[in-house]
PDB file of C-alpha atoms and ligand atoms in Angstrom:
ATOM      1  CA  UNK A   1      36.367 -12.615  32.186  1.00  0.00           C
ATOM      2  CA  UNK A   2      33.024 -12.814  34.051  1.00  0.00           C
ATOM      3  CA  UNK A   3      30.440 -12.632  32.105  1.00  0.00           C
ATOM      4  CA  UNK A   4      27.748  -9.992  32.815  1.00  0.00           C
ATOM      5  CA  UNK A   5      23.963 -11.640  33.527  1.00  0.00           C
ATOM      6  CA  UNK A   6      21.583  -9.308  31.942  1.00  0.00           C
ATOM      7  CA  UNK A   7      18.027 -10.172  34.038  1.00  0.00           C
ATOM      8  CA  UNK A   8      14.725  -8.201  33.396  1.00  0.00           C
ATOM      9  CA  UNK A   9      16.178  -5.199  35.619  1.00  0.00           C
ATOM     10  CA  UNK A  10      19.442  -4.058  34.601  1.00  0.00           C
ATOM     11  CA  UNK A  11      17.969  -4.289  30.555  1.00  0.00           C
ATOM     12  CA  UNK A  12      17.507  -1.009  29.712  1.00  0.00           C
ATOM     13  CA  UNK A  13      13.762   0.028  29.635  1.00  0.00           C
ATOM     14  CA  UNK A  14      12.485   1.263  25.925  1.00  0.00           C
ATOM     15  CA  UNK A  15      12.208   4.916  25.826  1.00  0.00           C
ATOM     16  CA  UNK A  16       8.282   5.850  24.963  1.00  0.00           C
ATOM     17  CA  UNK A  17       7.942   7.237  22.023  1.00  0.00           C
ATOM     18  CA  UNK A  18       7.202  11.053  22.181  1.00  0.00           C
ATOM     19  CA  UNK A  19       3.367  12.057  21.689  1.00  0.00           C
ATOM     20  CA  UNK A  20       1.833  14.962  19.842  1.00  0.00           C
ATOM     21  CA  UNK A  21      -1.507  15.433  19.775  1.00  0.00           C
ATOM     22  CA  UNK A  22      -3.705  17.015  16.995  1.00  0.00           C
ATOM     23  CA  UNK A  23      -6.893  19.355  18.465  1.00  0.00           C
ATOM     24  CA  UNK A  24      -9.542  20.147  16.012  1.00  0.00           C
ATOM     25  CA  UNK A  25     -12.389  22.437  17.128  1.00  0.00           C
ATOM     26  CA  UNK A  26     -15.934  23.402  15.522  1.00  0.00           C
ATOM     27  CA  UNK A  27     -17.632  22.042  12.375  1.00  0.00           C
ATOM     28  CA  UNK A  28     -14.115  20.759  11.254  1.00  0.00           C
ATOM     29  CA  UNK A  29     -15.927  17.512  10.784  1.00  0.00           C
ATOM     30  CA  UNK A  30     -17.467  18.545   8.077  1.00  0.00           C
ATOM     31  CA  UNK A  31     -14.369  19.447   5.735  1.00  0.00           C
ATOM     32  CA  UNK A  32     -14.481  18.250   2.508  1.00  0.00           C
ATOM     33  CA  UNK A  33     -17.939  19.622   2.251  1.00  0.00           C
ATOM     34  CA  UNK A  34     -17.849  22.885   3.902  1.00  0.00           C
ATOM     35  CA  UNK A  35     -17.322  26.090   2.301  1.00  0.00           C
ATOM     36  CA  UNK A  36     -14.742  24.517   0.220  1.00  0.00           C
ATOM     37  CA  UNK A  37     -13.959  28.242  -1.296  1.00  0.00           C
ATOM     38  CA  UNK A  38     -12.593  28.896   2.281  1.00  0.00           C
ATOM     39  CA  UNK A  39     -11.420  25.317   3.843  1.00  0.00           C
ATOM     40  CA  UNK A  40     -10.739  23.165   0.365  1.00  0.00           C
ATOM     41  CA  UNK A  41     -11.889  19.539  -0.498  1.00  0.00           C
ATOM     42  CA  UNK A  42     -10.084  17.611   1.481  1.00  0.00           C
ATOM     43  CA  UNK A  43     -11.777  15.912   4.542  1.00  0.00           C
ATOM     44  CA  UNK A  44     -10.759  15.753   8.357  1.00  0.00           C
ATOM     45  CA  UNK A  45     -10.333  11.716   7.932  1.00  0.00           C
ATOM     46  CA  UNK A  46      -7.431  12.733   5.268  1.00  0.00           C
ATOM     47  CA  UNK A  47      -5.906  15.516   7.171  1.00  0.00           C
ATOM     48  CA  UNK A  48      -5.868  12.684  10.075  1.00  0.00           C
ATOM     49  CA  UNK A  49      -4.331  10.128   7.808  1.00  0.00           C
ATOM     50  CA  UNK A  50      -1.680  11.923   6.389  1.00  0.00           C
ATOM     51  CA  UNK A  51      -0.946  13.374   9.615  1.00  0.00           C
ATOM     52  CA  UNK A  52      -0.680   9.682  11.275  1.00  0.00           C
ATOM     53  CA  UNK A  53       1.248   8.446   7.778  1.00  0.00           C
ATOM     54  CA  UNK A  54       4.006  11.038   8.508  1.00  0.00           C
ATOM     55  CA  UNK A  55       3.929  10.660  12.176  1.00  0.00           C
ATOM     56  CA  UNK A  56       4.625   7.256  11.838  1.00  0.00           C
ATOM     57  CA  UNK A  57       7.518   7.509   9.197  1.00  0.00           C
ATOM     58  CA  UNK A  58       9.341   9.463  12.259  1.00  0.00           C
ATOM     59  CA  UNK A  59       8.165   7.006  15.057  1.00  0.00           C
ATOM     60  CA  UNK A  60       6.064   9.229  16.832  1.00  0.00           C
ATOM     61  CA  UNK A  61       2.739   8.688  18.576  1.00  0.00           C
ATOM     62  CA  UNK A  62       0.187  10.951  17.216  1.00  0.00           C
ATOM     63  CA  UNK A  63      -3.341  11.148  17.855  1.00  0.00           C
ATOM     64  CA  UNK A  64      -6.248  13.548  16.585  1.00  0.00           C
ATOM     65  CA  UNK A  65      -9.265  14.654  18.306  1.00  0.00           C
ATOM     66  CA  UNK A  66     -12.263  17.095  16.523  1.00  0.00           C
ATOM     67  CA  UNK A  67     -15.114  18.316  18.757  1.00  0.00           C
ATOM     68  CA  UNK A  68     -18.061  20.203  18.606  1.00  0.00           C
ATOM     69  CA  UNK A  69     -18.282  20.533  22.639  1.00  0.00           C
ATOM     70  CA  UNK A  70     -15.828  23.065  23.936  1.00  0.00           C
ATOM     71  CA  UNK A  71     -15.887  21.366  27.139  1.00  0.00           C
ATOM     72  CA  UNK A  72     -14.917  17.886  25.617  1.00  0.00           C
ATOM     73  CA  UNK A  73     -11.622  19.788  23.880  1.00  0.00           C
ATOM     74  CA  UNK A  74     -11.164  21.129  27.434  1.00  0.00           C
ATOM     75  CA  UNK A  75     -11.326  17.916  28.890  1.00  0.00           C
ATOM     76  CA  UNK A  76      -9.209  16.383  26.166  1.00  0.00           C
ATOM     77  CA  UNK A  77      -6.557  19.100  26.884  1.00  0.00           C
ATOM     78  CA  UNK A  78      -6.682  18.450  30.200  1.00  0.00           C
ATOM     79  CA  UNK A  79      -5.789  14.849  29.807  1.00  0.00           C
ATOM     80  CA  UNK A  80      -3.320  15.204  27.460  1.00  0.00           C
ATOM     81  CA  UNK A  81      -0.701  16.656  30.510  1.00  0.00           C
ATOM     82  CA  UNK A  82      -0.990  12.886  32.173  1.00  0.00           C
ATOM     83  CA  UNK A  83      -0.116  11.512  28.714  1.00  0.00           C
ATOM     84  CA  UNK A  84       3.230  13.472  28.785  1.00  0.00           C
ATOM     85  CA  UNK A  85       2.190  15.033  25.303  1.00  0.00           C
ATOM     86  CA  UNK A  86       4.726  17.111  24.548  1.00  0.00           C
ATOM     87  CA  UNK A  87       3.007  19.318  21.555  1.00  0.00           C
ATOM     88  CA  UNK A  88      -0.095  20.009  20.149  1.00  0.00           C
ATOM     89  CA  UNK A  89      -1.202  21.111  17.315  1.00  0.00           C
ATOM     90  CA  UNK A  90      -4.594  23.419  17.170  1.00  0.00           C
ATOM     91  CA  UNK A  91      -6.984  24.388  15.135  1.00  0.00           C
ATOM     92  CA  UNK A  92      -9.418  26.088  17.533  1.00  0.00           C
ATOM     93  CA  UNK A  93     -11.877  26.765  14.523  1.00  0.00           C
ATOM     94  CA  UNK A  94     -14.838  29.482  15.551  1.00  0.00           C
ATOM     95  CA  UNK A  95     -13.426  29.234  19.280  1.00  0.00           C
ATOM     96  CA  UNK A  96     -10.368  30.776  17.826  1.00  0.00           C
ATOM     97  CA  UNK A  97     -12.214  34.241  18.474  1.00  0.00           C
ATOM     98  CA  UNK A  98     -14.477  33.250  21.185  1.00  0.00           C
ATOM     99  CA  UNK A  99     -12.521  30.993  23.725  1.00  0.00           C
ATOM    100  CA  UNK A 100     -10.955  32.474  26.870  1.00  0.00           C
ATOM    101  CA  UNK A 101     -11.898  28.841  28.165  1.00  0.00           C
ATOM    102  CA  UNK A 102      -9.766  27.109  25.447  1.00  0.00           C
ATOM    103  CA  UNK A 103      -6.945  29.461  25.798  1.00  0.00           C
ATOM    104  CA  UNK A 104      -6.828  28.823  29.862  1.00  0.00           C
ATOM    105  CA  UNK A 105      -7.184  24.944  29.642  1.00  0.00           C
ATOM    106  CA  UNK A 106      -4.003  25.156  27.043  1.00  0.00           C
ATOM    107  CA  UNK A 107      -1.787  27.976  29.277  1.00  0.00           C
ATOM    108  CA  UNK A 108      -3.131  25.730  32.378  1.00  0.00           C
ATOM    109  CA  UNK A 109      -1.734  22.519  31.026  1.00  0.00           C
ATOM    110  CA  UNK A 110       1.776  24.452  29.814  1.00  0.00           C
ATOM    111  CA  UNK A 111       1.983  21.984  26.744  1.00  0.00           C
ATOM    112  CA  UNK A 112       3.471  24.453  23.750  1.00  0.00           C
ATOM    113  CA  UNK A 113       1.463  24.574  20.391  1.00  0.00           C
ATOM    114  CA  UNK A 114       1.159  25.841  16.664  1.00  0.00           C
ATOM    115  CA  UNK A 115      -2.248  27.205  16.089  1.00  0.00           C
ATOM    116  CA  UNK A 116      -3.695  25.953  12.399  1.00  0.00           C
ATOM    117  CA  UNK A 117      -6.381  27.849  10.180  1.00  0.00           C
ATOM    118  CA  UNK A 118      -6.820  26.747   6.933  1.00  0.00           C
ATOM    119  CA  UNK A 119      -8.019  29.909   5.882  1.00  0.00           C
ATOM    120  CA  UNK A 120      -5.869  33.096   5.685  1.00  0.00           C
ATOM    121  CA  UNK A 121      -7.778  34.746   9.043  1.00  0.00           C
ATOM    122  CA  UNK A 122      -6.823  37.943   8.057  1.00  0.00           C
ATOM    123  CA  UNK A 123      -7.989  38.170   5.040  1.00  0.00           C
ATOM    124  CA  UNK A 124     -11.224  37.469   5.896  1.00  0.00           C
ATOM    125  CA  UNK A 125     -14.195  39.194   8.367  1.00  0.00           C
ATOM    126  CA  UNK A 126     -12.109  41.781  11.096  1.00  0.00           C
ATOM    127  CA  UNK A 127     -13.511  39.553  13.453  1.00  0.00           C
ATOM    128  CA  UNK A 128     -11.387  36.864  12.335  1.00  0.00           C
ATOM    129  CA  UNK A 129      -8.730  39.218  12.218  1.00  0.00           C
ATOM    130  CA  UNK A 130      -8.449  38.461  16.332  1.00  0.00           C
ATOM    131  CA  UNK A 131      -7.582  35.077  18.115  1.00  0.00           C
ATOM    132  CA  UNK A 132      -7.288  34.321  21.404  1.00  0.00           C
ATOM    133  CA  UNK A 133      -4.357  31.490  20.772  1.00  0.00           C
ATOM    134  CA  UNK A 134      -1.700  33.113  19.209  1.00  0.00           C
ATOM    135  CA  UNK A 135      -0.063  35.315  21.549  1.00  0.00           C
ATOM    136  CA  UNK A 136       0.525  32.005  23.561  1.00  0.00           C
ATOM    137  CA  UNK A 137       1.406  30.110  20.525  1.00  0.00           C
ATOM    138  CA  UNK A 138       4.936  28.660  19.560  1.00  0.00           C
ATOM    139  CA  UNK A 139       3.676  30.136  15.917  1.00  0.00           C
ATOM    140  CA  UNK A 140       0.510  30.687  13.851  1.00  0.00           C
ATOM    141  CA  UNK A 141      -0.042  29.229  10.000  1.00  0.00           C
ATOM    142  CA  UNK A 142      -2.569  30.759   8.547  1.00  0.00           C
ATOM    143  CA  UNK A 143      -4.372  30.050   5.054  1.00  0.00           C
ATOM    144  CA  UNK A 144      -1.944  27.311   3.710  1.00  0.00           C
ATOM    145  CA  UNK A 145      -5.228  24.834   3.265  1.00  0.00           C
ATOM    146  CA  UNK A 146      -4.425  21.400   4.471  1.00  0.00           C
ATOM    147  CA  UNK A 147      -0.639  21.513   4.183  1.00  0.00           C
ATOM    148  CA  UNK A 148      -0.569  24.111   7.446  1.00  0.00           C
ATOM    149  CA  UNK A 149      -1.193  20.952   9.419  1.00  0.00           C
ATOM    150  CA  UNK A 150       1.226  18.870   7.562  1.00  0.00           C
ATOM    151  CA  UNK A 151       4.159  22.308   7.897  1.00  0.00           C
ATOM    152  CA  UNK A 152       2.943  21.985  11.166  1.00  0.00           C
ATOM    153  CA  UNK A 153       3.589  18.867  12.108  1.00  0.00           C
ATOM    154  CA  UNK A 154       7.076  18.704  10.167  1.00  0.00           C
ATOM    155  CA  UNK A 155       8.471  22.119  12.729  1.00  0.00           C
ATOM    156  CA  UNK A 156       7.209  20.024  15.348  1.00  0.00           C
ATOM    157  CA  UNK A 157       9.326  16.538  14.287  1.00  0.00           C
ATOM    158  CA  UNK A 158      12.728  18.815  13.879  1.00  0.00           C
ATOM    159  CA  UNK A 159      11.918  20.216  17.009  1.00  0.00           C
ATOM    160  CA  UNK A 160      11.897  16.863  18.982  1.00  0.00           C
ATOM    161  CA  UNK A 161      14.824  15.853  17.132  1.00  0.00           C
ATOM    162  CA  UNK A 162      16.604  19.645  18.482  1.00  0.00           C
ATOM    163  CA  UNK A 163      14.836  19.362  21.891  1.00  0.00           C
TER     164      UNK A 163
HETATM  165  C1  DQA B   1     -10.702  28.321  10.721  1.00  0.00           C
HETATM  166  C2  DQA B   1     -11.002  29.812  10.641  1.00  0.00           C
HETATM  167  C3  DQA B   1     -12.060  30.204  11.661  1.00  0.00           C
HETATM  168  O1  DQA B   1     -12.334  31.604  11.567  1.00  0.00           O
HETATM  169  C4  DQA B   1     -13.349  29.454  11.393  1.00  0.00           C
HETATM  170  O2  DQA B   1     -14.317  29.757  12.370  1.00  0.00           O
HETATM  171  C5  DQA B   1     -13.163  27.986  11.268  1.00  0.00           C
HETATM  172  C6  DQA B   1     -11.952  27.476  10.610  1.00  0.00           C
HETATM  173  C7  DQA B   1      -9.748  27.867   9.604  1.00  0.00           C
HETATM  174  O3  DQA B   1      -9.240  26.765   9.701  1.00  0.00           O
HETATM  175  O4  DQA B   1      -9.542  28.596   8.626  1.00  0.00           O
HETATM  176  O5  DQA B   1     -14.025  27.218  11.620  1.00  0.00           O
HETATM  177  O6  DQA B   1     -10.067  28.055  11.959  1.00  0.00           O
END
């Protein structure tokens, strides 16, 4: 029997672990703090962590982003097609019902996501009541607090597995 030489070429490469990518938009640095009767107590940094905890459980790369700019979310969006990220998940904050620029950078890109609010949209000011995400959006959780990102991100993990 001849044995087979296994040299640096015929290994097989590691597959990358698949990448999601967390997008937060407007003032959503300032959870914790910030109308807590609408957004809760819990801050961005533990959203992030427990987001990055799970992620890692299931041996996926996750990263989170939060900007104030709309162009730096743009440009963050834009990058994230080179990365090969194959979901997001958004919480577009104000630009929710403001951003046609958002909403292109995302359908330009083609990378599917769940839009986030931790606040149940509708049952707050009508013009809440309108966003210019979820029409394009794999689905919409809305007013679950903290745990939407965290439901989220769970959909998203079966979804790889299913993929
Ligand atoms: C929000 C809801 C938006 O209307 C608001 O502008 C936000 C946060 C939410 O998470 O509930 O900043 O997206």
């Amino acid at each position: 029997m001849t044995k087979q030489k296994t040299t640096s070429r015929s290994r097989a490469k590691a597959t990358p672990r698949p990448r999601l990518l967390v997008l937060h938009g407007p003032n959503l640095n300032l959870l914790g703090s910030r109308e807590p009767q609408h957004y809760g107590e819990v801050t961005l940094e533990d959203i992030n962590l427990a987001l990055a905890r799970r992620a890692e459980i299931a041996e996926v790369d996750l990263e989170s982003f939060q900007s104030n700019h709309e162009g730096a979310l743009i440009e963050r969006i834009h990058a994230a097609r080179a990365q090969e990220v194959r979901y997001i998940i958004l919480n577009p904050a104000a630009w929710t019902h403001t951003s046609v620029a958002v909403r292109d950078a995302l359908a330009a890109v083609g990378i599917p996501f769940v839009e986030v609010h931790l606040s149940n949209v509708y049952a707050r000011e009508t013009f809440r009541h309108h966003s210019f995400f979820s029409d394009i959006a794999i689905g919409v959780i809305s007013g679950l607090g903290h745990q939407g990102y965290l439901l989220a991100l769970e959909y998203l993990l079966n979804k790889l597995n299913t993929d």
